[in-house]
Coordinates of N, CA and C and ligand atoms in Angstrom, one line a residue:
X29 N -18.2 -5.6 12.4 CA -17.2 -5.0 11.6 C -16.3 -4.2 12.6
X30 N -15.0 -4.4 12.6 CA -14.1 -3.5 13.4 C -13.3 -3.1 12.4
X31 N -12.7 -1.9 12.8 CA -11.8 -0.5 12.1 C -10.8 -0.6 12.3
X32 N -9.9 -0.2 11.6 CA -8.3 0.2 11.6 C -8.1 1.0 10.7
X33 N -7.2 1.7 11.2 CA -6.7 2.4 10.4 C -5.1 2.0 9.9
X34 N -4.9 2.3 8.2 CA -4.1 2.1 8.0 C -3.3 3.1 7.2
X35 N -2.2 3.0 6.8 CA -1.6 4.0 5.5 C -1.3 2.9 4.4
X36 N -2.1 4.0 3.7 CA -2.2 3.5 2.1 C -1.9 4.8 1.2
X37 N -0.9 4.1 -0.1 CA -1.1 5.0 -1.3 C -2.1 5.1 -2.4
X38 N -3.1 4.0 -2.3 CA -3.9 3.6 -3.6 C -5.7 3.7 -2.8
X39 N -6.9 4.3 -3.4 CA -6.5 5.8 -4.8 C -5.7 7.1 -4.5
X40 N -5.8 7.0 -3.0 CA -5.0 8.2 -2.6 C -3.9 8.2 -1.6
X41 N -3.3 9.0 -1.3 CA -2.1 8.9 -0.3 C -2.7 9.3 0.7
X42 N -2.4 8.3 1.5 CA -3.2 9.3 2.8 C -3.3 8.0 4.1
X43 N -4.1 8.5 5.2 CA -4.7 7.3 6.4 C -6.3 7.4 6.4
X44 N -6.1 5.4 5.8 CA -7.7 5.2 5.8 C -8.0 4.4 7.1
X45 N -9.4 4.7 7.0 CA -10.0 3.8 7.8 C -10.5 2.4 7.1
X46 N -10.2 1.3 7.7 CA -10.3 -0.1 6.9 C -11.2 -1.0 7.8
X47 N -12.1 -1.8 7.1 CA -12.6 -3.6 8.1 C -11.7 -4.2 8.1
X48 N -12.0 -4.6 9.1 CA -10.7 -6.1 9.4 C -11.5 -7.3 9.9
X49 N -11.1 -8.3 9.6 CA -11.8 -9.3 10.0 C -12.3 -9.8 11.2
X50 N -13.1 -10.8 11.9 CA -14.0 -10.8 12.7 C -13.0 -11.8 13.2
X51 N -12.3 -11.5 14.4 CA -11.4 -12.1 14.8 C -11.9 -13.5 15.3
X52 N -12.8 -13.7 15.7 CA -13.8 -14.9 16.4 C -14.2 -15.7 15.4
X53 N -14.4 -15.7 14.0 CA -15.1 -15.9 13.0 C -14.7 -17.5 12.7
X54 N -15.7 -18.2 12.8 CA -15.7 -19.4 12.2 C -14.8 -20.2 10.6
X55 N -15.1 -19.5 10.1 CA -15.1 -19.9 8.8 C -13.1 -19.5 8.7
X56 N -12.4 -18.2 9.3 CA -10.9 -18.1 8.6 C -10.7 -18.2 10.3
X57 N -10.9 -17.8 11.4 CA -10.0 -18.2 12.5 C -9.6 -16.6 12.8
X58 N -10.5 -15.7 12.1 CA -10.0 -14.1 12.2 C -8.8 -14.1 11.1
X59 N -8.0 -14.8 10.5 CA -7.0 -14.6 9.7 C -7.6 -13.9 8.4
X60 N -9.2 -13.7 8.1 CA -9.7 -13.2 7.1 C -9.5 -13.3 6.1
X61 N -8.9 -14.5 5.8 CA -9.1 -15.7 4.7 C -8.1 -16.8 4.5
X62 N -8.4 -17.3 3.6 CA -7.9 -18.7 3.8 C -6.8 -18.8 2.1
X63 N -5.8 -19.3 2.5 CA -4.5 -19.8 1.5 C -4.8 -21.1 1.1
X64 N -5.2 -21.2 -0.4 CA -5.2 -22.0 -1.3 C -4.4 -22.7 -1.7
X65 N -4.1 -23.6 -2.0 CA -2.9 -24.1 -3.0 C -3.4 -24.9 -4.3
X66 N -2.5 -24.8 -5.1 CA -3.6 -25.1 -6.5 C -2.0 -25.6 -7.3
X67 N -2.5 -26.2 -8.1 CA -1.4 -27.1 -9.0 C -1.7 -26.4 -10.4
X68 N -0.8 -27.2 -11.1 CA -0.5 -26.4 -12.3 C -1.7 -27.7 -13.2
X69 N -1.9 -27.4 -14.3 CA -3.5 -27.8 -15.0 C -2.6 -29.1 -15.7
X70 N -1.3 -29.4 -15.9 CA -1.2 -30.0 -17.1 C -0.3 -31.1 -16.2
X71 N 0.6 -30.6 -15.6 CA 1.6 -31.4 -14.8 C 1.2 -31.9 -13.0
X72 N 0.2 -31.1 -12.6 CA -0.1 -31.2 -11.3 C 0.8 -31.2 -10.7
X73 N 1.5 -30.5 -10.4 CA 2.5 -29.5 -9.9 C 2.1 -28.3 -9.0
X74 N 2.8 -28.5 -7.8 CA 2.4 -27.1 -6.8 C 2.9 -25.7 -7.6
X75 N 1.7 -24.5 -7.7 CA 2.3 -24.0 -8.6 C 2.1 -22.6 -8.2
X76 N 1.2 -22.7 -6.6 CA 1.1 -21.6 -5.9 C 0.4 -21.6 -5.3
X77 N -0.2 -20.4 -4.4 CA -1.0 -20.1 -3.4 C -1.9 -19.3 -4.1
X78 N -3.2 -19.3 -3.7 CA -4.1 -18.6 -4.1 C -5.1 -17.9 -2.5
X79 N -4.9 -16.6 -2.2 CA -5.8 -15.9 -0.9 C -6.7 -15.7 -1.5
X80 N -7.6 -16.0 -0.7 CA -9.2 -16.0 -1.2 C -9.7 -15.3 0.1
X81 N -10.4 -14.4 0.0 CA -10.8 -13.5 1.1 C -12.0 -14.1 2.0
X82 N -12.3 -14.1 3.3 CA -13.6 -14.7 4.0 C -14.4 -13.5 4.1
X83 N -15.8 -13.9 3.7 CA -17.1 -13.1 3.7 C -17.1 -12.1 5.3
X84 N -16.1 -12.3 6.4 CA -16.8 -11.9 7.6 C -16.2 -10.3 7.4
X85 N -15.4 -9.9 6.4 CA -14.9 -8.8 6.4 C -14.7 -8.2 4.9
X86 N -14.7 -6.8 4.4 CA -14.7 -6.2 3.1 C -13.3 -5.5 2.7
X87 N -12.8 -6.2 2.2 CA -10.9 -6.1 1.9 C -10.9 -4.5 1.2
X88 N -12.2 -4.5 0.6 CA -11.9 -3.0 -0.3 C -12.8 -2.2 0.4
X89 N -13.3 -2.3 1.3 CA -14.0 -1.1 2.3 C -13.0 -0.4 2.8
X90 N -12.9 0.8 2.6 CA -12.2 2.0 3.8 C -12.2 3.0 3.1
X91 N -12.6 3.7 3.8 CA -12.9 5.5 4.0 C -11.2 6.2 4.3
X92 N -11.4 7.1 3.9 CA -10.2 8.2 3.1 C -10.6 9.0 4.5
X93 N -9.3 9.0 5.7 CA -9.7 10.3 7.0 C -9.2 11.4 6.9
X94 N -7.5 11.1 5.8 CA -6.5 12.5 6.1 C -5.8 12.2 5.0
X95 N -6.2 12.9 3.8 CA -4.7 12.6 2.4 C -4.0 13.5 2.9
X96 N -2.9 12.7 2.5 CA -1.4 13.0 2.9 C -0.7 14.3 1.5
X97 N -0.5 14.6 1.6 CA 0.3 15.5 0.5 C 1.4 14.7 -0.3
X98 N 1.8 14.5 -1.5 CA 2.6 14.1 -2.1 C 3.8 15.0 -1.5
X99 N 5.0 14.2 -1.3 CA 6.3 14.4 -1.0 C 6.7 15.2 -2.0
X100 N 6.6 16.9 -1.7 CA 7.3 17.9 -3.0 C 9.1 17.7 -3.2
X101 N 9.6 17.7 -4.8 CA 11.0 17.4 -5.1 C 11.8 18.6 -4.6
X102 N 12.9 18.7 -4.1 CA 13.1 20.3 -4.0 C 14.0 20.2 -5.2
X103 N 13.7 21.8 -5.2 CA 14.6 22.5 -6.1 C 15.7 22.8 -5.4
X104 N 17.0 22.7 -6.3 CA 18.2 23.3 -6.5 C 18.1 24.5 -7.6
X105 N 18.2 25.5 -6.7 CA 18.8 26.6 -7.3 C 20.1 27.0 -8.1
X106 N 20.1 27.7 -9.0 CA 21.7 27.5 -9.4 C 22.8 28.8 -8.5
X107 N 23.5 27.5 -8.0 CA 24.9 28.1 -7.2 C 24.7 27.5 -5.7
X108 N 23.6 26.8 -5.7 CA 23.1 26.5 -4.2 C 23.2 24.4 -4.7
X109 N 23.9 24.2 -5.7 CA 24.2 22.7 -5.6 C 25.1 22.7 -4.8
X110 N 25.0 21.0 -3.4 CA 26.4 21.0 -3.1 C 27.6 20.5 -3.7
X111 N 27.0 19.7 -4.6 CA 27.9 18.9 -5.5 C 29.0 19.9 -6.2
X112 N 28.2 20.9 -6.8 CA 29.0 22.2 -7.3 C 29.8 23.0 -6.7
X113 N 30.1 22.5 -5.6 CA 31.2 23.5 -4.4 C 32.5 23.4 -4.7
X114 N 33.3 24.5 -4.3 CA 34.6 24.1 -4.3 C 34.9 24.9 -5.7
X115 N 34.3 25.9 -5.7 CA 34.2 27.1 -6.7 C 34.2 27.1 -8.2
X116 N 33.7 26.0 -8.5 CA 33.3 25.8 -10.0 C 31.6 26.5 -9.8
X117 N 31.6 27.6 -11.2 CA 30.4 27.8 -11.7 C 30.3 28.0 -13.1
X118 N 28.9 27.7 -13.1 CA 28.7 27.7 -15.2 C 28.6 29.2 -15.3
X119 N 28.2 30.0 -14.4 CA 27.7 31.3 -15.0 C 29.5 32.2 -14.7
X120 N 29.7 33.0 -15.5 CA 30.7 33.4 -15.8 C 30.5 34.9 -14.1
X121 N 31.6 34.8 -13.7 CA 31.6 35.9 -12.6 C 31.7 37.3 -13.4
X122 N 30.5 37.8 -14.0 CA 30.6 39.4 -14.1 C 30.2 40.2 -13.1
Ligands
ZN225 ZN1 -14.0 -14.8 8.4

């Protein structure tokens, strides 16, 4: 099993630690799986690719090292828009 780390959003934001495939591996060549192609049922027609994962590695294995914080929206204050410059305001100058 070898590690990497990667950035992911899903279940959480953050940098996980991930398996990657067995680069040596018999069965995908380390590509850690193998591209299908599959025809359509009625017409037999190329109708797509199907990834099918190789057993030498776990695609949904990885550990959570550092969630990341969701990207906070900022606030605009009122009178601190810059769009609003150029001395238009809604609030009346008392
Ligand atoms: Zn493999």
């Amino acid at each position: 099993m070898r590690l990497r780390i990667q950035h992911a959003v899903c279940p959480h934001r953050g940098l996980y630690l991930t398996d990657t495939p067995r680069p040596n591996c018999r069965d995908c060549d380390g590509n850690g799986g193998f591209n299908r192609d599959y025809g359509d049922y009625e017409t037999g027609e190329y109708a797509g690719t199907e990834w099918e994962p190789c057993t030498c590695w776990n695609e949904n294995r990885r550990w959570l090292l550092m969630p990341l914080p969701r990207l906070p929206r900022r606030h605009r204050g009122p009178g601190r828009d810059p769009w609003g410059a150029g001395g238009y305001s809604d609030e009346p100058p008392f």
